[in-house]
Coordinates of C-alpha atoms in Angstrom, one line a residue:
M208 CA -69.0 194.3 -168.1
R209 CA -70.1 196.8 -170.5
T210 CA -67.1 198.7 -171.1
M211 CA -68.4 199.8 -174.5
H212 CA -70.8 202.1 -173.0
L213 CA -68.1 204.1 -171.1
A214 CA -68.5 207.5 -171.4
Y215 CA -65.6 210.2 -171.7
D216 CA -66.2 212.2 -168.5
D217 CA -66.1 213.0 -165.0
G218 CA -67.1 209.9 -163.5
L219 CA -64.7 208.1 -165.9
R220 CA -61.9 209.8 -164.6
R221 CA -62.8 209.1 -160.9
R222 CA -63.1 205.4 -161.7
L223 CA -59.9 205.1 -163.3
A224 CA -58.1 206.7 -160.5
D225 CA -59.7 205.0 -157.7
N226 CA -58.8 201.7 -159.3
L227 CA -55.3 202.7 -159.9
G228 CA -55.0 204.0 -156.3
R229 CA -56.8 201.0 -154.5
R230 CA -53.4 198.5 -155.5
P231 CA -50.0 199.1 -154.5
V232 CA -47.7 199.4 -157.3
I233 CA -44.9 196.6 -158.0
E234 CA -41.7 198.4 -158.7
G235 CA -38.9 196.1 -160.0
S236 CA -35.3 196.1 -159.8
T237 CA -33.3 198.2 -162.0
E238 CA -30.3 195.8 -161.6
G239 CA -28.8 195.6 -165.0
L240 CA -31.6 197.6 -166.8
R241 CA -32.0 201.4 -167.5
L242 CA -35.2 202.8 -166.4
A243 CA -37.6 203.9 -168.8
A244 CA -41.0 205.7 -168.4
V245 CA -44.3 205.4 -170.5
A246 CA -47.5 207.3 -170.6
V247 CA -50.9 205.6 -170.7
V248 CA -52.9 208.9 -172.2
V249 CA -56.6 208.5 -171.9
V250 CA -58.8 210.9 -174.5
D251 CA -61.9 210.7 -176.3
S252 CA -62.2 209.5 -179.5
D253 CA -64.5 209.4 -182.6
P254 CA -65.0 206.4 -184.9
E255 CA -65.0 209.1 -188.2
L256 CA -62.8 211.4 -187.3
H257 CA -59.8 209.1 -185.5
G258 CA -60.8 205.7 -187.2
V259 CA -58.4 205.3 -190.2
D260 CA -55.0 204.4 -190.1
P261 CA -53.2 206.5 -192.9
G262 CA -49.9 204.2 -192.0
T263 CA -47.6 202.1 -194.5
V264 CA -47.7 198.6 -193.8
D265 CA -44.2 196.8 -193.0
A266 CA -44.6 193.2 -194.8
A267 CA -41.4 191.9 -193.2
R268 CA -43.0 193.1 -189.8
L269 CA -45.9 190.9 -189.8
A270 CA -44.2 187.8 -191.2
D271 CA -42.1 188.0 -187.6
I272 CA -45.2 187.6 -185.8
P273 CA -45.2 184.4 -183.9
G274 CA -48.2 181.8 -184.0
A275 CA -50.4 184.1 -186.2
D276 CA -51.9 183.5 -189.7
V277 CA -50.3 186.6 -191.3
S278 CA -53.2 186.3 -194.0
T279 CA -55.6 187.5 -191.5
L280 CA -53.8 190.3 -190.5
S281 CA -53.5 193.8 -192.6
G282 CA -50.9 195.7 -189.9
R283 CA -53.6 198.5 -189.4
L284 CA -55.1 200.2 -186.7
D285 CA -58.3 200.9 -188.7
G286 CA -61.6 201.3 -186.8
V287 CA -60.1 201.1 -183.3
A288 CA -61.5 204.4 -182.3
G289 CA -65.0 205.5 -180.8
G290 CA -65.4 206.7 -177.0
P291 CA -63.0 206.6 -174.5
A292 CA -59.5 205.9 -175.8
V293 CA -55.5 205.8 -175.2
L294 CA -53.1 207.0 -177.2
L295 CA -50.9 204.9 -179.3
T296 CA -47.7 205.5 -181.9
R297 CA -46.1 203.9 -184.7
R298 CA -42.4 204.7 -184.2
A299 CA -41.0 206.5 -187.3
P300 CA -39.3 203.4 -189.4
K301 CA -36.3 204.5 -189.4
L302 CA -35.6 204.8 -185.5
R303 CA -32.3 202.8 -184.6
D304 CA -34.5 200.7 -181.9
H305 CA -38.0 199.0 -182.4
G306 CA -38.7 201.2 -185.6
G307 CA -42.2 200.9 -187.0
Q308 CA -43.4 199.3 -184.2
W309 CA -46.2 200.2 -181.9
A310 CA -45.3 202.1 -178.9
L311 CA -46.8 204.0 -175.9
P312 CA -45.1 207.6 -175.6
G313 CA -41.8 207.2 -173.8
G314 CA -38.4 207.0 -173.5
R315 CA -35.5 206.7 -171.1
V316 CA -35.3 208.5 -168.2
D317 CA -32.2 211.2 -168.3
P318 CA -29.7 211.6 -165.4
G319 CA -31.4 214.0 -162.6
E320 CA -34.9 213.6 -163.9
T321 CA -37.5 211.1 -162.2
A322 CA -39.5 209.0 -163.9
L323 CA -42.7 211.0 -163.9
E324 CA -41.0 214.0 -165.1
A325 CA -39.4 211.5 -168.1
A326 CA -43.0 210.4 -169.2
R327 CA -44.3 213.9 -169.5
R328 CA -40.9 215.1 -171.3
E329 CA -41.5 212.5 -173.8
C330 CA -45.3 213.4 -174.3
R331 CA -43.8 217.0 -175.2
E332 CA -41.2 215.9 -177.4
E333 CA -43.0 213.1 -179.2
L334 CA -46.6 214.2 -179.5
G335 CA -46.3 218.1 -178.5
L336 CA -48.6 217.3 -175.6
D337 CA -48.1 219.2 -172.2
L338 CA -49.5 217.1 -169.6
D339 CA -49.8 219.0 -166.1
V340 CA -49.0 216.8 -163.1
D341 CA -52.6 217.0 -161.8
R342 CA -53.5 215.2 -165.1
L343 CA -52.0 212.3 -163.3
L344 CA -54.1 209.3 -162.5
G345 CA -51.8 206.9 -161.0
R346 CA -49.2 204.3 -161.9
L347 CA -49.2 200.5 -163.2
D348 CA -46.4 198.1 -162.4
D349 CA -43.1 198.0 -163.9
Y350 CA -42.5 196.0 -166.7
P351 CA -38.7 194.7 -167.4
T352 CA -38.2 194.1 -171.0
R353 CA -36.0 192.0 -173.1
S354 CA -34.1 194.9 -174.3
G355 CA -32.8 195.9 -171.3
Y356 CA -35.3 198.4 -169.5
L357 CA -37.3 198.7 -166.7
M358 CA -40.6 200.2 -167.8
R359 CA -42.5 202.3 -165.3
P360 CA -46.3 203.4 -166.9
F361 CA -48.0 206.4 -165.6
V362 CA -51.6 207.0 -166.3
F363 CA -52.7 210.4 -167.4
W364 CA -56.1 212.3 -168.3
G365 CA -55.1 213.7 -171.7
G366 CA -58.5 215.8 -172.4
A367 CA -61.2 214.9 -174.6
D368 CA -59.9 216.2 -177.7
P369 CA -56.1 217.5 -177.4
E370 CA -54.0 219.3 -179.7
L371 CA -51.2 216.7 -181.0
R372 CA -47.8 217.9 -183.0
P373 CA -46.2 214.4 -183.2
D374 CA -42.2 214.5 -184.2
P375 CA -42.2 212.9 -187.5
R376 CA -38.3 212.0 -186.7
E377 CA -39.7 209.8 -184.0
V378 CA -43.6 209.2 -184.4
A379 CA -44.8 207.9 -187.8
S380 CA -48.7 208.1 -186.9
V381 CA -50.8 208.4 -183.4
H382 CA -53.8 206.7 -183.0
R383 CA -56.8 206.4 -180.5
V384 CA -57.2 202.7 -179.6
S385 CA -60.8 202.6 -177.5
V386 CA -61.3 201.0 -174.4
R387 CA -63.5 199.0 -176.0
E388 CA -60.9 197.8 -178.6
L389 CA -59.0 196.7 -175.6
C390 CA -61.8 194.7 -174.1
R391 CA -62.4 192.6 -177.3
P392 CA -63.9 189.3 -176.6
D393 CA -60.9 187.5 -178.6
S394 CA -58.5 189.8 -176.4
P395 CA -55.7 188.8 -175.2
R396 CA -54.5 185.7 -176.8
T397 CA -51.0 184.0 -175.9
V398 CA -48.7 181.9 -177.8
T399 CA -45.6 180.0 -177.0
I400 CA -42.1 180.6 -178.7
P401 CA -39.1 178.0 -178.5
E402 CA -36.8 180.8 -177.2
S403 CA -38.7 180.9 -173.9
D404 CA -41.0 179.0 -171.6
R405 CA -43.3 181.9 -170.7
P406 CA -46.3 182.6 -173.1
V407 CA -45.9 185.6 -175.6
L408 CA -48.9 188.1 -174.9
Q409 CA -50.8 189.6 -178.1
L410 CA -53.6 192.0 -178.1
P411 CA -55.5 191.8 -181.4
L412 CA -56.2 195.4 -182.0
G413 CA -57.9 196.6 -185.9
G414 CA -56.1 194.5 -188.1
D415 CA -53.0 193.6 -186.0
L416 CA -51.1 192.0 -183.1
V417 CA -49.5 194.3 -180.7
H418 CA -47.1 192.4 -178.4
A419 CA -45.6 192.8 -174.8
P420 CA -44.3 195.1 -173.7
T421 CA -46.5 197.4 -174.7
A422 CA -49.3 194.9 -174.8
A423 CA -48.2 194.2 -171.4
V424 CA -48.9 198.0 -170.2
L425 CA -52.4 198.1 -172.1
Y426 CA -53.5 195.1 -170.8
Q427 CA -52.7 195.6 -167.1
F428 CA -54.2 199.3 -168.0
R429 CA -57.6 197.4 -168.9
L430 CA -57.6 194.8 -165.9
V431 CA -56.5 197.4 -163.2
A432 CA -57.8 200.9 -164.1
V433 CA -60.9 200.1 -166.1
E434 CA -62.1 196.9 -164.5
G435 CA -60.6 197.4 -161.0
R436 CA -58.9 194.3 -160.7
D437 CA -55.7 193.1 -159.3
E438 CA -53.6 191.8 -162.0
R439 CA -49.9 191.5 -162.7
V440 CA -48.8 191.1 -166.1
D441 CA -44.5 190.7 -166.0
H442 CA -44.8 187.1 -166.4
F443 CA -45.8 187.6 -170.5
E444 CA -43.1 186.7 -172.6
Q445 CA -42.3 189.5 -175.6
P446 CA -41.9 188.1 -179.1
T447 CA -37.9 187.7 -180.0
F448 CA -37.7 190.8 -182.5
A449 CA -38.7 193.0 -179.4
W450 CA -35.2 191.5 -177.6
R451 CA -33.1 193.2 -179.9

């Protein structure tokens, strides 16, 4: 499928919404888990305007990646923009949980709010991005994380070039990862770890490897929303650094 030729237009919006609406969403159990919501925000991107990663690479994080030749990785997302894309953040390094890691906008669901409300709130708080309900394209399957959450992903049409005002207390940088990059021929890849009999999912993006749970959501977005396939991803494992 020639995903690299997709254009950011009404046809793409209909395609994503139709593909997401064609299959029933699989909800997981929250028993023993806290509910969290994340947003896959679909925007447009320009390879020159959005193609440079301004972040600082944490060498210790790269050293923790299982099954990778660290000498081949830069830890950066340079060159991943161009055409329809999704927003991916690098978490602020001083955050208590998963500082410096790649993440989708999102967080825990507060008492009295729905998961959809939480996803929209987190976009406002993290990115300064206000997404009306009519921008919702659909949902992906719940994904239970090793850190104690049931992650509920929502897919939004973000607009071609929304104004972003990331909160530096939570977000070190924001990146536009093209659908083309999500569909690289060497993606996804899996590795094994001694701590689990499940394969660890890795998505090669730019000069880095993004792992589940974020990678699981992005991979299912590719399979279901973009390619129109009915695939699950909850069997994929996370690296041990995501368990904490």
